[in-house]
Amino acid sequence: MNRGKIVFGKIGFNLSGSSKLPETIPPPPPPLDQTTPTPTLHDETTEPATSGFGSFGKFSQDNNTASETSPGDLESMMGFSGFGKKAKEFNLDSLVEETRKSAVDRNRENIEKLKLQSLEEEKIKASLPAPNDSTKSAVTESKSQSEDEDEFIGPPLPPGLEPPKDAGPEAESEEEEDKEHWLPSSHELILEHGTKTVSALAVDSSGTRLVSGSLDYDVRYWDFQGMDQSKEAFRSFCPADGYPVNSVDYSCTGDKVLVVSGSQQAKVYDRDGIELFECVRGDMYLHDMARTKGHIAALTCGVWHPRDKEEFLTSCMDGTCRLWQTSRPGSQKNVIKARALNGLKTIPITCAYNRDGLLVACACDDGSIQMWDHRKSFVNVAINIKTAHTRGSDTSGLTFAYDNRGFATRGGDDTLKLWDIRNTKTSVHAKEGLFSRFPMTNCVFSPNDQMVMTGTSINKGEKAGKLIVVDRNTWNIVRELEVGPSHVVRIIWHPRLNQVMVGCGDGKIRILYEPKISRNGAVLVAGRHKKRSKQAEVVVSQQVITPHALPMFREERHKSTRKLEERDRKDPIKSRQPDLPVGKAGSGGRVSAGGSTLSSYIIRNMGLRNKVHEEGDPREALLKYAKEAAENPYWVTPAYERNQPQPIFQETDSGMKEEEEEEEEEEEESPPSKKLKQQ
């Protein structure tokens, strides 16, 4: 089917079947001087044949010139050459030569100096005699050293980052001095907790607040930022009356405090010392400890989870360790039973988490150390060191290193041991002869994880307890420091403050610090002055003092009212002081005849009010009411009006009278000693 031509503006489509180009090439256009007739728009004979998609604009008839154009001309004609920028060309040889010349020009003076030095060295070598064997060996050593130095490639290191060189015993002594310098001990700050042993200490992660517990049953809160030279605690309370405080610990966020006393129930307080909740007590009549909701015996220790602020762990003398959630204080989360070698229960003395909270550990009174995996059920023990310490001794301290590869234990058998968690068959190091008499003496790692610190109690012949610092690698004692004339019980080496808090047996907390390497904490308190309790009032008005004026013209001096108020407070009349109670012996001119208590006062007044006068005959006193009782009966007579209107009295028999008379005669005849006995 032959279709016509479709034209859209200047674009045309030839829908005919033939799509071939014309065979004959049209002749070239005539020169400009020749006049040629211009075709009109309606002249179809002058239009070339088109095919395909038609023509865009006017059809170019110069096909030969289009085929002979170069690629560059084609790009310029198509418009491709205008996109982007042409890549810049570089001549590498010329660039290298230019940089070499510039470097030579800049370092010309240094090169000349080096040449002069080499010439001088050659002259000196030529003037010297031939070297002997010793000089040869020295020269070879110097050459070897220079060669070693030449082997180092790169710019020289800064002076503080040069690699250490072996210098024999001098270097070892310098290292020991550096380790001693790491211990902040140049200054001391003392906080007065009480008079009995400080058995528990805890510092929050920021190092702003300190919590202490003692054997006097009290817990005290200390705030370093709000404390002055008076060094007083801002809060004190008794969590369980009659029970010593065994352990206190801050949560990982520092918003809660766990207080573990000698009772069966642990308590959780907030940051300001307000009680949040108390753990539930278990049923002591159940044999299986896993079925009780809480502990049934005295608690021994308690710690918070290092990563989870809602979980904490407690150990008890009922042979269990229990995991608690703050959202469910009515029942524990898990129960862990500690078992001895014979399968019976054993008492955990202390408990702890490792640094990432994946292991739960406890040290028992049979000398064993047992650990469980927190991610699994607490039935099977993951690590069990059966004979870590002497059986029957209280392992008072268990702490993990910051790298989670080792842990240290402080035993009641006067030992300090270091263990590798990858091989627990034997201890890595052990130190003996460290006397301890408290079941809460602990041990801690230094912030750089290279030292272990513990405390000792006063033994016979000693005057003060000591802080023992041991190197973790060699297990040699780096330093021994006496801390006051008392026992060293609890220790905290805070990594952020770089200060050592020591709880002592005399009821004092000693904080060791050094201003150069310590920050905040005790440093803030030492730089403050004591606040005045009450400032004296200042007299603003001026007064002219005239000592020689006449009495009528003299004015009294204005004085501070504080002293006058204190004087009036001591005056019982001006202060309207009530009368003090009279003691047994009496005081103030008053005799305590009737007693000084309220009950004695009431009894004395009631006796005076209802006192019956014994003057006269009591029979007459009663008979004067007989007429009134007969006329107006009130008690007995109205009760018998119906059934017994006439009163009937008992008549005395003659036999009864005779017996009474005989008894009276016998009494008269009996001797006086018998009368006294009968009475």
XYZ file of C-alpha atoms in Angstrom, residues 116-502:
387
model
C 84.382 21.563 54.920
C 83.705 19.162 57.799
C 84.717 16.161 55.707
C 87.968 17.889 54.710
C 88.797 18.688 58.343
C 88.104 15.083 59.411
C 90.422 13.778 56.696
C 93.187 16.132 57.852
C 92.786 14.988 61.460
C 92.906 11.313 60.472
C 96.062 11.901 58.425
C 97.822 13.605 61.346
C 97.000 10.766 63.808
C 99.342 7.704 64.169
C 98.420 4.216 63.003
C 95.683 2.693 65.185
C 96.364 -0.253 67.543
C 94.098 -3.203 68.146
C 92.185 -1.447 70.914
C 91.649 1.620 68.790
C 90.598 -0.613 65.910
C 88.021 -2.318 68.064
C 86.732 1.079 69.256
C 86.548 2.282 65.679
C 84.698 -0.843 64.598
C 82.229 -0.431 67.506
C 81.612 3.200 66.580
C 81.148 2.154 62.967
C 78.687 -0.544 63.945
C 76.752 1.968 66.067
C 76.718 4.447 63.202
C 75.571 1.697 60.868
C 72.764 0.814 63.260
C 71.774 4.439 63.391
C 71.950 4.690 59.611
C 69.596 1.740 59.302
C 66.774 3.830 60.804
C 64.805 5.343 57.958
C 62.603 8.367 58.310
C 62.561 11.666 60.178
C 63.899 11.767 63.765
C 61.414 11.136 66.568
C 60.474 13.864 69.058
C 62.549 13.860 72.262
C 59.731 12.429 74.377
C 58.985 9.490 72.027
C 62.460 8.002 71.586
C 62.650 4.216 72.148
C 64.133 3.164 75.513
C 67.737 2.036 75.627
C 69.130 -0.629 77.931
C 71.222 1.011 80.631
C 71.593 -1.829 83.144
C 70.705 -1.346 86.824
C 70.368 2.424 86.452
C 67.400 1.992 84.118
C 65.771 -0.440 86.550
C 66.130 2.043 89.405
C 64.594 4.768 87.240
C 61.658 2.491 86.414
C 61.100 1.819 90.119
C 61.138 5.558 90.815
C 58.577 6.076 88.067
C 56.327 3.418 89.605
C 56.629 5.098 92.989
C 55.736 8.384 91.374
C 52.535 6.807 90.034
C 51.299 6.330 93.623
C 49.691 9.557 94.872
C 50.917 9.772 98.455
C 52.432 13.218 99.023
C 49.298 14.731 100.640
C 46.628 13.338 102.949
C 43.034 14.326 103.740
C 41.236 12.785 106.730
C 37.450 12.379 106.976
C 35.972 11.504 110.366
C 33.333 8.801 109.973
C 33.089 7.651 113.574
C 34.962 5.689 116.190
C 34.684 2.151 114.802
C 36.189 0.415 111.783
C 35.242 1.710 108.338
C 34.150 -1.547 106.729
C 32.747 -0.314 103.392
C 33.718 2.336 100.826
C 32.393 3.305 97.393
C 32.998 6.197 94.969
C 30.836 6.971 91.944
C 32.299 6.829 88.431
C 32.609 10.628 88.156
C 34.451 10.871 91.483
C 32.215 13.539 93.017
C 30.677 11.586 95.897
C 31.899 9.062 98.445
C 29.820 6.642 100.523
C 31.208 4.996 103.648
C 29.857 2.339 105.995
C 31.124 1.247 109.381
C 30.728 -1.258 112.157
C 28.808 1.412 114.105
C 25.780 0.624 111.851
C 25.849 4.046 110.087
C 26.227 5.038 106.431
C 27.535 8.489 105.495
C 27.414 10.440 102.225
C 30.301 12.793 101.353
C 30.244 15.362 98.539
C 33.666 16.643 97.449
C 32.266 19.576 95.489
C 30.167 20.865 98.384
C 32.632 20.098 101.177
C 34.874 22.657 102.876
C 37.586 22.390 105.513
C 35.018 21.286 108.093
C 34.924 17.948 106.195
C 31.442 16.974 107.311
C 29.127 14.463 105.643
C 25.955 15.931 104.182
C 23.839 12.869 105.093
C 24.016 10.091 107.690
C 21.551 7.295 108.445
C 21.306 3.798 109.887
C 20.075 1.256 107.300
C 19.553 -1.610 109.765
C 19.801 -0.967 113.482
C 22.033 -3.472 115.204
C 23.705 -4.786 112.038
C 27.152 -3.671 110.791
C 27.524 -2.431 107.223
C 29.469 -5.017 105.205
C 29.453 -3.475 101.731
C 28.319 -0.417 99.751
C 28.552 0.088 95.998
C 27.525 2.642 93.365
C 25.729 1.658 90.173
C 27.492 2.143 86.838
C 25.604 5.412 86.263
C 26.008 6.643 89.830
C 22.293 7.233 90.458
C 21.763 4.382 92.964
C 23.662 3.013 95.966
C 23.482 -0.582 97.210
C 23.864 -0.981 100.984
C 24.498 -4.490 102.319
C 24.355 -4.870 106.100
C 24.483 -7.919 108.316
C 20.723 -8.426 108.049
C 18.881 -10.632 105.540
C 17.684 -7.761 103.329
C 19.745 -5.471 101.133
C 18.569 -1.902 100.549
C 18.914 0.434 97.574
C 19.153 4.189 98.046
C 19.276 7.031 95.572
C 22.118 9.484 95.097
C 20.939 11.684 97.996
C 20.480 8.872 100.515
C 16.712 8.393 100.219
C 15.583 4.756 100.382
C 14.094 3.435 97.143
C 13.270 -0.147 98.076
C 14.268 -3.115 100.213
C 14.809 -6.666 99.013
C 12.378 -9.281 100.237
C 13.218 -11.772 102.976
C 13.080 -15.491 102.234
C 11.281 -18.293 104.031
C 13.619 -19.950 106.507
C 11.459 -23.087 106.784
C 12.051 -24.152 103.172
C 14.923 -26.543 102.620
C 15.549 -25.734 98.956
C 17.081 -22.259 98.744
C 16.037 -21.940 95.087
C 12.367 -21.852 96.113
C 12.662 -18.905 98.481
C 12.202 -15.353 97.247
C 15.170 -13.944 99.150
C 17.997 -14.599 101.598
C 17.320 -16.146 104.973
C 20.651 -15.440 106.739
C 23.136 -12.617 107.205
C 24.457 -10.964 104.034
C 28.194 -10.883 103.413
C 28.745 -8.800 100.256
C 26.999 -7.035 97.374
C 28.054 -5.411 94.070
C 26.395 -3.721 91.068
C 26.665 -4.979 87.500
C 29.441 -3.020 85.688
C 27.328 -2.434 82.557
C 23.670 -2.825 83.607
C 22.359 -0.211 86.041
C 19.299 -2.346 86.880
C 21.087 -5.495 88.136
C 23.068 -6.231 91.298
C 24.471 -9.293 93.068
C 24.394 -10.281 96.759
C 26.014 -13.136 98.677
C 24.744 -14.603 101.927
C 25.618 -17.056 104.671
C 22.767 -19.315 103.520
C 25.139 -20.602 100.811
C 23.667 -18.714 97.847
C 24.371 -15.745 95.621
C 21.334 -14.012 94.163
C 20.888 -11.713 91.168
C 18.321 -8.946 91.602
C 16.528 -6.518 89.302
C 15.579 -3.060 90.542
C 12.253 -3.373 88.745
C 11.374 -6.535 90.758
C 12.557 -6.195 94.366
C 9.910 -8.665 95.496
C 11.834 -11.669 94.156
C 15.309 -12.458 92.882
C 16.137 -12.956 89.213
C 18.471 -15.976 89.596
C 19.784 -18.116 92.428
C 23.376 -19.421 92.427
C 24.296 -22.214 94.832
C 27.916 -22.550 95.890
C 29.061 -26.130 96.489
C 32.092 -27.511 98.292
C 34.229 -30.491 97.257
C 31.950 -32.937 99.048
C 28.850 -31.538 97.348
C 27.503 -29.772 100.408
C 26.828 -26.070 100.503
C 29.550 -23.601 101.348
C 29.303 -19.962 102.406
C 30.381 -17.270 99.908
C 32.359 -14.560 101.710
C 32.686 -12.110 98.825
C 31.327 -11.812 95.293
C 32.227 -9.852 92.150
C 31.604 -9.369 88.427
C 34.380 -9.240 85.874
C 34.910 -5.978 83.988
C 32.434 -6.718 81.176
C 29.881 -8.475 83.390
C 30.054 -11.842 81.617
C 31.359 -13.743 84.647
C 29.905 -13.970 88.159
C 32.484 -14.986 90.776
C 32.486 -15.682 94.494
C 35.101 -16.723 97.053
C 33.927 -19.221 99.683
C 34.976 -20.101 103.213
C 36.311 -23.502 102.120
C 39.112 -21.727 100.207
C 37.568 -22.186 96.752
C 36.841 -19.628 94.031
C 33.876 -20.378 91.789
C 32.755 -18.576 88.613
C 29.668 -18.892 86.430
C 28.957 -17.687 82.898
C 26.311 -14.960 82.990
C 25.038 -15.910 79.524
C 24.171 -19.478 80.564
C 22.232 -21.115 83.355
C 23.909 -20.961 86.761
C 23.847 -24.724 87.340
C 27.311 -25.759 86.193
C 30.419 -23.912 87.300
C 32.499 -22.422 84.471
C 35.705 -22.049 86.552
C 36.295 -23.755 89.895
C 39.566 -23.287 91.795
C 39.121 -25.746 94.643
C 42.198 -24.976 96.746
C 42.831 -21.313 96.027
C 43.324 -20.498 99.717
C 43.467 -22.330 103.019
C 40.269 -24.111 103.988
C 38.381 -22.352 106.771
C 39.858 -18.912 106.086
C 37.797 -15.954 104.900
C 38.842 -14.892 101.401
C 38.062 -11.222 101.867
C 38.985 -9.750 98.465
C 38.325 -10.701 94.829
C 38.904 -8.221 92.015
C 39.460 -8.466 88.253
C 42.078 -6.633 86.213
C 41.060 -4.000 83.686
C 42.205 -6.232 80.791
C 39.932 -9.119 82.002
C 42.826 -11.575 81.732
C 43.755 -11.836 85.368
C 42.317 -11.414 88.837
C 43.718 -11.049 92.345
C 42.507 -12.548 95.628
C 43.191 -11.477 99.208
C 42.982 -14.451 101.513
C 42.378 -14.761 105.220
C 45.508 -16.943 105.306
C 47.638 -13.738 105.019
C 48.322 -14.180 101.296
C 47.836 -12.150 98.128
C 47.626 -14.157 94.898
C 47.477 -13.290 91.219
C 45.654 -15.624 88.807
C 45.433 -15.938 85.045
C 41.873 -16.602 83.947
C 43.130 -18.675 80.990
C 44.987 -21.123 83.269
C 43.619 -21.456 86.793
C 45.372 -24.649 87.880
C 47.972 -22.710 89.863
C 48.391 -19.070 90.742
C 50.791 -16.965 88.691
C 52.261 -15.223 91.757
C 51.726 -15.406 95.510
C 52.837 -13.141 98.346
C 52.717 -14.384 101.931
C 53.044 -12.768 105.339
C 50.420 -10.049 104.843
C 48.573 -10.066 108.167
C 44.830 -9.342 108.112
C 42.256 -9.665 110.873
C 39.156 -8.341 109.094
C 36.915 -10.381 106.744
C 36.471 -7.362 104.430
C 40.089 -6.461 103.608
C 40.248 -6.109 99.827
C 42.786 -5.621 97.021
C 42.670 -3.387 93.936
C 44.484 -2.908 90.628
C 46.154 0.373 89.719
C 44.630 2.487 86.913
C 47.460 1.503 84.527
C 46.858 -2.195 85.387
C 50.525 -2.750 86.264
C 50.321 -2.848 90.068
C 48.222 -4.501 92.767
C 47.538 -2.804 96.116
C 46.327 -4.281 99.398
C 46.404 -3.421 103.096
C 47.634 -5.055 106.282
C 46.445 -4.954 109.880
C 48.548 -4.109 112.909
C 50.359 -7.195 114.154
C 52.243 -7.672 117.400
C 55.216 -5.333 117.547
C 53.859 -3.013 114.845
C 52.517 0.501 115.288
C 50.613 1.130 112.066
C 48.917 -0.650 109.203
C 50.545 -0.565 105.780
C 49.622 -0.145 102.149
C 51.472 -2.761 100.092
C 52.009 -2.027 96.377
C 53.174 -5.022 94.309
C 54.358 -5.063 90.707
C 52.058 -7.240 88.626
C 54.820 -8.594 86.359
C 57.598 -9.357 88.846
C 55.446 -9.529 92.008
C 58.041 -7.572 93.916
C 56.943 -5.060 96.536
C 57.327 -1.656 94.924
C 56.392 0.380 97.976
C 55.235 0.031 101.585
C 53.397 3.013 103.022
C 52.258 3.387 106.631
C 48.775 4.905 106.865
C 48.133 6.248 110.342
C 48.241 4.357 113.636
C 45.474 1.950 112.669
C 44.522 -1.024 110.512
C 44.073 -0.741 106.745
C 40.757 -2.378 105.829
C 39.160 -0.972 102.668
C 41.003 0.482 99.637
C 39.807 2.287 96.503
C 42.175 3.551 93.797
C 39.950 5.715 91.613
C 41.147 5.780 87.971
C 39.646 9.168 87.144
C 40.732 11.060 90.256
C 44.023 9.150 90.659
C 43.506 9.188 94.429
C 43.623 6.387 96.992
C 40.786 6.185 99.561
C 41.648 4.087 102.623
